Amino acid sequence: MAEGPPERVANRHLSGLIGEAGFSNAELARRVTQLGRERGLDLRYDKTSVARWLRGQQPRGATPALIVEVFTRRLGRSMSTQAVGFDACAPEYAGLEFAETPEQALNIASGLWRRDAGGNAALRKMAFTPAGLVVPSRDWLIGRANEPVGRPDPATLARPHLPVQSRTAVPPQRQTCRGAGRQVNGGDIAALRSAGELFHALDQTHGGGHARRALVSYLTDEVEPLLRGSYGEATGRRLFAAAADLTRLAGWTAYDVVAHGLAQRYFVQALRFTQASGDRVYGCYVLVTMSSQAVYLGHGREAVQLARVAQQGVGAGAPPVVQAMLHSAEARGHAACGEARACTASLVRAERALSMVRPGDEVPHWASFYDEGQLAGEFAHCHRDLHQYRACAQHAERSLQLRAPGYARSRLLCQMVLATARLGLGEMDHACALATQAAHQAAEMRSVRAVEYIRAFERRLGPYRDTAAGRAYRDRVATLL
């Protein structure tokens, strides 16, 4: 006799959330459909669709994740697709969750690492989601910084007391987690730090596309087994801090090759790791990185909010160099919105904070790059976005004078900002000469972001393409990029 289809079980999780949110079936369907359209999906759900979900039907594709986002916006708390009664969300949406526990965070991040290391082409095509910035930044702000992270060695756990004659009947359990039971020590964490420094130097010198795949493989092959190993609370916090640094850097390299949806997911998971590490100051740096990406993509308002969350999260106790970083990130967001007065106020605060740094002050290793040259570059970018080209040129030139040669990509981007300023001032020959030099440098890098800076200059050059300087520029760079 042939078996019938498996019996569906009513989705009580979804029913409870609908009641809590005060939705009707039709209202939930409308919101999911609207959110899908915001994501470029042609969805046409109605109250009948919701009724089928309540009877136990599993929605297809990315719909479970869209339903979660609808409830997240309505109820103001993050949740998983399983909490709504559905299977794990579609891969293109996975990774934006801010996990409730360090163990869940590890599972989400490691799943992202493995898919990326496996060359999943869909990951590179995932869209950046501005709405996906709200819940992680808020949950980080209100989250516990002292949550337990230690993982005991399974071999040292006390076994249940059994009668002597029964003990031999209990088969030994097989360890299914990669690295389970491995004792993590200070040398392991020092090795992660050294690897981070190496990958950072490669990224800055040769572009994010140069060693990105190697970095992601390092996360899966070295970092995940350590996180699934055994460690106490103090070691665990240091381990999560190192994992956060490497995960943020992996996101940064994805950002540099303009895989923006993937980068956003790495940043969210790095932010969650900083909560597990208890390092609120580094969490601010991750938020600054997220703010930088938002500015690059034209989401100035979101960039300002991220910078302000970071300021609120760290308070006045952060080192002056970090305070300067936070204020300049807010300034970049204001500039992207065309808010000159607010931008100037934030830049003044950044300059004042950096002036408080004294020789011998302890500076976090990840903030050592932020000096007068970096701040001058932030000034230049702000003035460029506000079309204040004379001030932009002055600060860009100062940044190029102060920045060390090792910061090759930063110098290239700043040189393109200077070229844009010179073009805005009508100095065609000078602008094209700067851009030509930068284009030759970009051709030797694997940084899509650098190429996009050059393309942006060429778009501005459009009205002058037929001038002598414009033709000479085209001839020189036509075959480079």
mmCIF file with all atom_site columns, C-alpha atoms in Angstrom, residues 318-461:
data_model
loop_
_atom_site.group_PDB
_atom_site.id
_atom_site.type_symbol
_atom_site.label_atom_id
_atom_site.label_alt_id
_atom_site.label_comp_id
_atom_site.label_asym_id
_atom_site.label_entity_id
_atom_site.label_seq_id
_atom_site.pdbx_PDB_ins_code
_atom_site.Cartn_x
_atom_site.Cartn_y
_atom_site.Cartn_z
_atom_site.occupancy
_atom_site.B_iso_or_equiv
_atom_site.pdbx_formal_charge
_atom_site.auth_seq_id
_atom_site.auth_comp_id
_atom_site.auth_asym_id
_atom_site.auth_atom_id
_atom_site.pdbx_PDB_model_num
ATOM 1   C CA . ALA A 1 318 ? 37.378 55.173 24.536  1.00 0.00 ? 318 ALA A CA 1
ATOM 2   C CA . PRO A 1 319 ? 40.940 56.194 23.629  1.00 0.00 ? 319 PRO A CA 1
ATOM 3   C CA . PRO A 1 320 ? 41.128 59.582 21.864  1.00 0.00 ? 320 PRO A CA 1
ATOM 4   C CA . VAL A 1 321 ? 42.164 57.969 18.567  1.00 0.00 ? 321 VAL A CA 1
ATOM 5   C CA . VAL A 1 322 ? 38.993 55.858 18.626  1.00 0.00 ? 322 VAL A CA 1
ATOM 6   C CA . GLN A 1 323 ? 36.878 58.900 19.453  1.00 0.00 ? 323 GLN A CA 1
ATOM 7   C CA . ALA A 1 324 ? 38.390 60.642 16.433  1.00 0.00 ? 324 ALA A CA 1
ATOM 8   C CA . MET A 1 325 ? 37.559 57.659 14.259  1.00 0.00 ? 325 MET A CA 1
ATOM 9   C CA . LEU A 1 326 ? 33.928 57.645 15.412  1.00 0.00 ? 326 LEU A CA 1
ATOM 10  C CA . HIS A 1 327 ? 33.410 61.358 14.830  1.00 0.00 ? 327 HIS A CA 1
ATOM 11  C CA . SER A 1 328 ? 34.984 61.265 11.377  1.00 0.00 ? 328 SER A CA 1
ATOM 12  C CA . ALA A 1 329 ? 32.730 58.327 10.449  1.00 0.00 ? 329 ALA A CA 1
ATOM 13  C CA . GLU A 1 330 ? 29.728 60.414 11.412  1.00 0.00 ? 330 GLU A CA 1
ATOM 14  C CA . ALA A 1 331 ? 31.117 63.309 9.360   1.00 0.00 ? 331 ALA A CA 1
ATOM 15  C CA . ARG A 1 332 ? 31.352 61.101 6.274   1.00 0.00 ? 332 ARG A CA 1
ATOM 16  C CA . GLY A 1 333 ? 27.692 60.178 6.674   1.00 0.00 ? 333 GLY A CA 1
ATOM 17  C CA . HIS A 1 334 ? 26.641 63.808 6.997   1.00 0.00 ? 334 HIS A CA 1
ATOM 18  C CA . ALA A 1 335 ? 28.672 64.720 3.916   1.00 0.00 ? 335 ALA A CA 1
ATOM 19  C CA . ALA A 1 336 ? 26.986 61.963 1.922   1.00 0.00 ? 336 ALA A CA 1
ATOM 20  C CA . CYS A 1 337 ? 23.642 63.527 2.915   1.00 0.00 ? 337 CYS A CA 1
ATOM 21  C CA . GLY A 1 338 ? 24.826 67.007 1.909   1.00 0.00 ? 338 GLY A CA 1
ATOM 22  C CA . GLU A 1 339 ? 24.676 68.253 5.514   1.00 0.00 ? 339 GLU A CA 1
ATOM 23  C CA . ALA A 1 340 ? 27.612 70.670 5.545   1.00 0.00 ? 340 ALA A CA 1
ATOM 24  C CA . ARG A 1 341 ? 27.080 72.157 9.008   1.00 0.00 ? 341 ARG A CA 1
ATOM 25  C CA . ALA A 1 342 ? 26.679 68.799 10.761  1.00 0.00 ? 342 ALA A CA 1
ATOM 26  C CA . CYS A 1 343 ? 29.656 67.440 8.834   1.00 0.00 ? 343 CYS A CA 1
ATOM 27  C CA . THR A 1 344 ? 31.866 70.344 9.905   1.00 0.00 ? 344 THR A CA 1
ATOM 28  C CA . ALA A 1 345 ? 30.845 69.922 13.546  1.00 0.00 ? 345 ALA A CA 1
ATOM 29  C CA . SER A 1 346 ? 31.762 66.221 13.472  1.00 0.00 ? 346 SER A CA 1
ATOM 30  C CA . LEU A 1 347 ? 35.103 66.926 11.790  1.00 0.00 ? 347 LEU A CA 1
ATOM 31  C CA . VAL A 1 348 ? 35.939 69.514 14.441  1.00 0.00 ? 348 VAL A CA 1
ATOM 32  C CA . ARG A 1 349 ? 35.218 66.937 17.152  1.00 0.00 ? 349 ARG A CA 1
ATOM 33  C CA . ALA A 1 350 ? 37.376 64.377 15.342  1.00 0.00 ? 350 ALA A CA 1
ATOM 34  C CA . GLU A 1 351 ? 40.268 66.819 15.022  1.00 0.00 ? 351 GLU A CA 1
ATOM 35  C CA . ARG A 1 352 ? 39.985 67.797 18.668  1.00 0.00 ? 352 ARG A CA 1
ATOM 36  C CA . ALA A 1 353 ? 39.970 64.161 19.793  1.00 0.00 ? 353 ALA A CA 1
ATOM 37  C CA . LEU A 1 354 ? 43.034 63.276 17.720  1.00 0.00 ? 354 LEU A CA 1
ATOM 38  C CA . SER A 1 355 ? 44.884 66.266 19.151  1.00 0.00 ? 355 SER A CA 1
ATOM 39  C CA . MET A 1 356 ? 44.500 64.659 22.591  1.00 0.00 ? 356 MET A CA 1
ATOM 40  C CA . VAL A 1 357 ? 46.700 61.697 21.608  1.00 0.00 ? 357 VAL A CA 1
ATOM 41  C CA . ARG A 1 358 ? 50.087 61.895 23.325  1.00 0.00 ? 358 ARG A CA 1
ATOM 42  C CA . PRO A 1 359 ? 53.350 60.055 22.532  1.00 0.00 ? 359 PRO A CA 1
ATOM 43  C CA . GLY A 1 360 ? 53.431 56.834 24.507  1.00 0.00 ? 360 GLY A CA 1
ATOM 44  C CA . ASP A 1 361 ? 49.648 56.559 24.797  1.00 0.00 ? 361 ASP A CA 1
ATOM 45  C CA . GLU A 1 362 ? 48.337 53.017 24.527  1.00 0.00 ? 362 GLU A CA 1
ATOM 46  C CA . VAL A 1 363 ? 46.513 52.642 21.205  1.00 0.00 ? 363 VAL A CA 1
ATOM 47  C CA . PRO A 1 364 ? 44.652 49.484 20.142  1.00 0.00 ? 364 PRO A CA 1
ATOM 48  C CA . HIS A 1 365 ? 46.698 47.636 17.541  1.00 0.00 ? 365 HIS A CA 1
ATOM 49  C CA . TRP A 1 366 ? 43.859 47.844 15.010  1.00 0.00 ? 366 TRP A CA 1
ATOM 50  C CA . ALA A 1 367 ? 43.660 51.649 15.405  1.00 0.00 ? 367 ALA A CA 1
ATOM 51  C CA . SER A 1 368 ? 47.355 52.335 14.793  1.00 0.00 ? 368 SER A CA 1
ATOM 52  C CA . PHE A 1 369 ? 46.610 53.333 11.178  1.00 0.00 ? 369 PHE A CA 1
ATOM 53  C CA . TYR A 1 370 ? 44.453 56.253 12.288  1.00 0.00 ? 370 TYR A CA 1
ATOM 54  C CA . ASP A 1 371 ? 46.758 59.282 12.375  1.00 0.00 ? 371 ASP A CA 1
ATOM 55  C CA . GLU A 1 372 ? 46.808 62.829 10.998  1.00 0.00 ? 372 GLU A CA 1
ATOM 56  C CA . GLY A 1 373 ? 47.215 61.493 7.472   1.00 0.00 ? 373 GLY A CA 1
ATOM 57  C CA . GLN A 1 374 ? 44.134 59.309 7.804   1.00 0.00 ? 374 GLN A CA 1
ATOM 58  C CA . LEU A 1 375 ? 42.083 62.149 9.282   1.00 0.00 ? 375 LEU A CA 1
ATOM 59  C CA . ALA A 1 376 ? 43.187 64.458 6.467   1.00 0.00 ? 376 ALA A CA 1
ATOM 60  C CA . GLY A 1 377 ? 41.939 61.852 4.012   1.00 0.00 ? 377 GLY A CA 1
ATOM 61  C CA . GLU A 1 378 ? 38.553 61.794 5.778   1.00 0.00 ? 378 GLU A CA 1
ATOM 62  C CA . PHE A 1 379 ? 38.419 65.592 5.521   1.00 0.00 ? 379 PHE A CA 1
ATOM 63  C CA . ALA A 1 380 ? 39.188 65.364 1.811   1.00 0.00 ? 380 ALA A CA 1
ATOM 64  C CA . HIS A 1 381 ? 36.427 62.830 1.161   1.00 0.00 ? 381 HIS A CA 1
ATOM 65  C CA . CYS A 1 382 ? 33.908 64.958 3.071   1.00 0.00 ? 382 CYS A CA 1
ATOM 66  C CA . HIS A 1 383 ? 34.785 68.123 1.145   1.00 0.00 ? 383 HIS A CA 1
ATOM 67  C CA . ARG A 1 384 ? 34.621 66.201 -2.137  1.00 0.00 ? 384 ARG A CA 1
ATOM 68  C CA . ASP A 1 385 ? 31.098 64.998 -1.350  1.00 0.00 ? 385 ASP A CA 1
ATOM 69  C CA . LEU A 1 386 ? 30.098 68.550 -0.418  1.00 0.00 ? 386 LEU A CA 1
ATOM 70  C CA . HIS A 1 387 ? 31.647 69.892 -3.668  1.00 0.00 ? 387 HIS A CA 1
ATOM 71  C CA . GLN A 1 388 ? 34.062 72.061 -1.690  1.00 0.00 ? 388 GLN A CA 1
ATOM 72  C CA . TYR A 1 389 ? 36.943 71.373 -4.032  1.00 0.00 ? 389 TYR A CA 1
ATOM 73  C CA . ARG A 1 390 ? 39.554 73.829 -2.812  1.00 0.00 ? 390 ARG A CA 1
ATOM 74  C CA . ALA A 1 391 ? 39.373 72.528 0.760   1.00 0.00 ? 391 ALA A CA 1
ATOM 75  C CA . CYS A 1 392 ? 39.252 68.991 -0.621  1.00 0.00 ? 392 CYS A CA 1
ATOM 76  C CA . ALA A 1 393 ? 42.495 69.501 -2.545  1.00 0.00 ? 393 ALA A CA 1
ATOM 77  C CA . GLN A 1 394 ? 44.282 70.970 0.479   1.00 0.00 ? 394 GLN A CA 1
ATOM 78  C CA . HIS A 1 395 ? 43.398 68.051 2.745   1.00 0.00 ? 395 HIS A CA 1
ATOM 79  C CA . ALA A 1 396 ? 44.031 65.403 0.086   1.00 0.00 ? 396 ALA A CA 1
ATOM 80  C CA . GLU A 1 397 ? 47.524 66.775 -0.535  1.00 0.00 ? 397 GLU A CA 1
ATOM 81  C CA . ARG A 1 398 ? 48.221 66.802 3.196   1.00 0.00 ? 398 ARG A CA 1
ATOM 82  C CA . SER A 1 399 ? 47.045 63.204 3.495   1.00 0.00 ? 399 SER A CA 1
ATOM 83  C CA . LEU A 1 400 ? 49.319 62.092 0.662   1.00 0.00 ? 400 LEU A CA 1
ATOM 84  C CA . GLN A 1 401 ? 52.259 63.858 2.313   1.00 0.00 ? 401 GLN A CA 1
ATOM 85  C CA . LEU A 1 402 ? 51.654 62.145 5.661   1.00 0.00 ? 402 LEU A CA 1
ATOM 86  C CA . ARG A 1 403 ? 50.520 58.627 4.705   1.00 0.00 ? 403 ARG A CA 1
ATOM 87  C CA . ALA A 1 404 ? 53.223 55.952 4.657   1.00 0.00 ? 404 ALA A CA 1
ATOM 88  C CA . PRO A 1 405 ? 53.910 54.147 1.346   1.00 0.00 ? 405 PRO A CA 1
ATOM 89  C CA . GLY A 1 406 ? 52.662 50.892 2.854   1.00 0.00 ? 406 GLY A CA 1
ATOM 90  C CA . TYR A 1 407 ? 49.106 52.191 2.721   1.00 0.00 ? 407 TYR A CA 1
ATOM 91  C CA . ALA A 1 408 ? 49.094 51.822 -1.037  1.00 0.00 ? 408 ALA A CA 1
ATOM 92  C CA . ARG A 1 409 ? 45.358 51.535 -1.633  1.00 0.00 ? 409 ARG A CA 1
ATOM 93  C CA . SER A 1 410 ? 44.502 54.372 0.759   1.00 0.00 ? 410 SER A CA 1
ATOM 94  C CA . ARG A 1 411 ? 46.993 56.592 -1.023  1.00 0.00 ? 411 ARG A CA 1
ATOM 95  C CA . LEU A 1 412 ? 45.567 55.641 -4.424  1.00 0.00 ? 412 LEU A CA 1
ATOM 96  C CA . LEU A 1 413 ? 42.002 56.449 -3.342  1.00 0.00 ? 413 LEU A CA 1
ATOM 97  C CA . CYS A 1 414 ? 43.122 59.740 -1.864  1.00 0.00 ? 414 CYS A CA 1
ATOM 98  C CA . GLN A 1 415 ? 44.959 60.599 -5.067  1.00 0.00 ? 415 GLN A CA 1
ATOM 99  C CA . MET A 1 416 ? 41.730 60.045 -7.011  1.00 0.00 ? 416 MET A CA 1
ATOM 100 C CA . VAL A 1 417 ? 39.919 62.340 -4.569  1.00 0.00 ? 417 VAL A CA 1
ATOM 101 C CA . LEU A 1 418 ? 42.614 64.938 -5.286  1.00 0.00 ? 418 LEU A CA 1
ATOM 102 C CA . ALA A 1 419 ? 42.191 64.409 -9.037  1.00 0.00 ? 419 ALA A CA 1
ATOM 103 C CA . THR A 1 420 ? 38.443 64.986 -8.650  1.00 0.00 ? 420 THR A CA 1
ATOM 104 C CA . ALA A 1 421 ? 39.111 68.199 -6.716  1.00 0.00 ? 421 ALA A CA 1
ATOM 105 C CA . ARG A 1 422 ? 41.521 69.474 -9.363  1.00 0.00 ? 422 ARG A CA 1
ATOM 106 C CA . LEU A 1 423 ? 38.960 68.700 -12.044 1.00 0.00 ? 423 LEU A CA 1
ATOM 107 C CA . GLY A 1 424 ? 36.324 70.590 -10.048 1.00 0.00 ? 424 GLY A CA 1
ATOM 108 C CA . LEU A 1 425 ? 38.675 73.559 -9.890  1.00 0.00 ? 425 LEU A CA 1
ATOM 109 C CA . GLY A 1 426 ? 39.113 73.509 -13.660 1.00 0.00 ? 426 GLY A CA 1
ATOM 110 C CA . GLU A 1 427 ? 42.727 72.255 -13.565 1.00 0.00 ? 427 GLU A CA 1
ATOM 111 C CA . MET A 1 428 ? 42.292 69.699 -16.331 1.00 0.00 ? 428 MET A CA 1
ATOM 112 C CA . ASP A 1 429 ? 45.928 68.838 -17.022 1.00 0.00 ? 429 ASP A CA 1
ATOM 113 C CA . HIS A 1 430 ? 46.773 68.359 -13.359 1.00 0.00 ? 430 HIS A CA 1
ATOM 114 C CA . ALA A 1 431 ? 43.632 66.305 -12.729 1.00 0.00 ? 431 ALA A CA 1
ATOM 115 C CA . CYS A 1 432 ? 44.259 63.969 -15.666 1.00 0.00 ? 432 CYS A CA 1
ATOM 116 C CA . ALA A 1 433 ? 47.913 63.504 -14.742 1.00 0.00 ? 433 ALA A CA 1
ATOM 117 C CA . LEU A 1 434 ? 46.946 62.459 -11.197 1.00 0.00 ? 434 LEU A CA 1
ATOM 118 C CA . ALA A 1 435 ? 44.257 60.094 -12.475 1.00 0.00 ? 435 ALA A CA 1
ATOM 119 C CA . THR A 1 436 ? 46.596 58.539 -15.047 1.00 0.00 ? 436 THR A CA 1
ATOM 120 C CA . GLN A 1 437 ? 49.168 57.769 -12.392 1.00 0.00 ? 437 GLN A CA 1
ATOM 121 C CA . ALA A 1 438 ? 46.498 56.272 -10.117 1.00 0.00 ? 438 ALA A CA 1
ATOM 122 C CA . ALA A 1 439 ? 45.128 54.151 -12.966 1.00 0.00 ? 439 ALA A CA 1
ATOM 123 C CA . HIS A 1 440 ? 48.560 52.595 -13.512 1.00 0.00 ? 440 HIS A CA 1
ATOM 124 C CA . GLN A 1 441 ? 48.709 51.751 -9.800  1.00 0.00 ? 441 GLN A CA 1
ATOM 125 C CA . ALA A 1 442 ? 45.183 50.317 -9.806  1.00 0.00 ? 442 ALA A CA 1
ATOM 126 C CA . ALA A 1 443 ? 46.093 48.059 -12.713 1.00 0.00 ? 443 ALA A CA 1
ATOM 127 C CA . GLU A 1 444 ? 48.657 46.376 -10.447 1.00 0.00 ? 444 GLU A CA 1
ATOM 128 C CA . MET A 1 445 ? 46.122 45.848 -7.627  1.00 0.00 ? 445 MET A CA 1
ATOM 129 C CA . ARG A 1 446 ? 43.128 43.578 -7.194  1.00 0.00 ? 446 ARG A CA 1
ATOM 130 C CA . SER A 1 447 ? 40.777 46.227 -5.833  1.00 0.00 ? 447 SER A CA 1
ATOM 131 C CA . VAL A 1 448 ? 37.484 46.791 -7.622  1.00 0.00 ? 448 VAL A CA 1
ATOM 132 C CA . ARG A 1 449 ? 36.871 49.741 -5.334  1.00 0.00 ? 449 ARG A CA 1
ATOM 133 C CA . ALA A 1 450 ? 39.996 51.462 -6.666  1.00 0.00 ? 450 ALA A CA 1
ATOM 134 C CA . VAL A 1 451 ? 38.797 50.887 -10.221 1.00 0.00 ? 451 VAL A CA 1
ATOM 135 C CA . GLU A 1 452 ? 35.398 52.341 -9.338  1.00 0.00 ? 452 GLU A CA 1
ATOM 136 C CA . TYR A 1 453 ? 37.072 55.519 -8.018  1.00 0.00 ? 453 TYR A CA 1
ATOM 137 C CA . ILE A 1 454 ? 38.743 55.866 -11.417 1.00 0.00 ? 454 ILE A CA 1
ATOM 138 C CA . ARG A 1 455 ? 35.492 55.197 -13.282 1.00 0.00 ? 455 ARG A CA 1
ATOM 139 C CA . ALA A 1 456 ? 33.779 57.855 -11.179 1.00 0.00 ? 456 ALA A CA 1
ATOM 140 C CA . PHE A 1 457 ? 36.470 60.340 -12.215 1.00 0.00 ? 457 PHE A CA 1
ATOM 141 C CA . GLU A 1 458 ? 35.962 59.413 -15.865 1.00 0.00 ? 458 GLU A CA 1
ATOM 142 C CA . ARG A 1 459 ? 32.240 60.088 -15.561 1.00 0.00 ? 459 ARG A CA 1
ATOM 143 C CA . ARG A 1 460 ? 33.028 63.549 -14.221 1.00 0.00 ? 460 ARG A CA 1
ATOM 144 C CA . LEU A 1 461 ? 35.477 63.977 -17.078 1.00 0.00 ? 461 LEU A CA 1
#
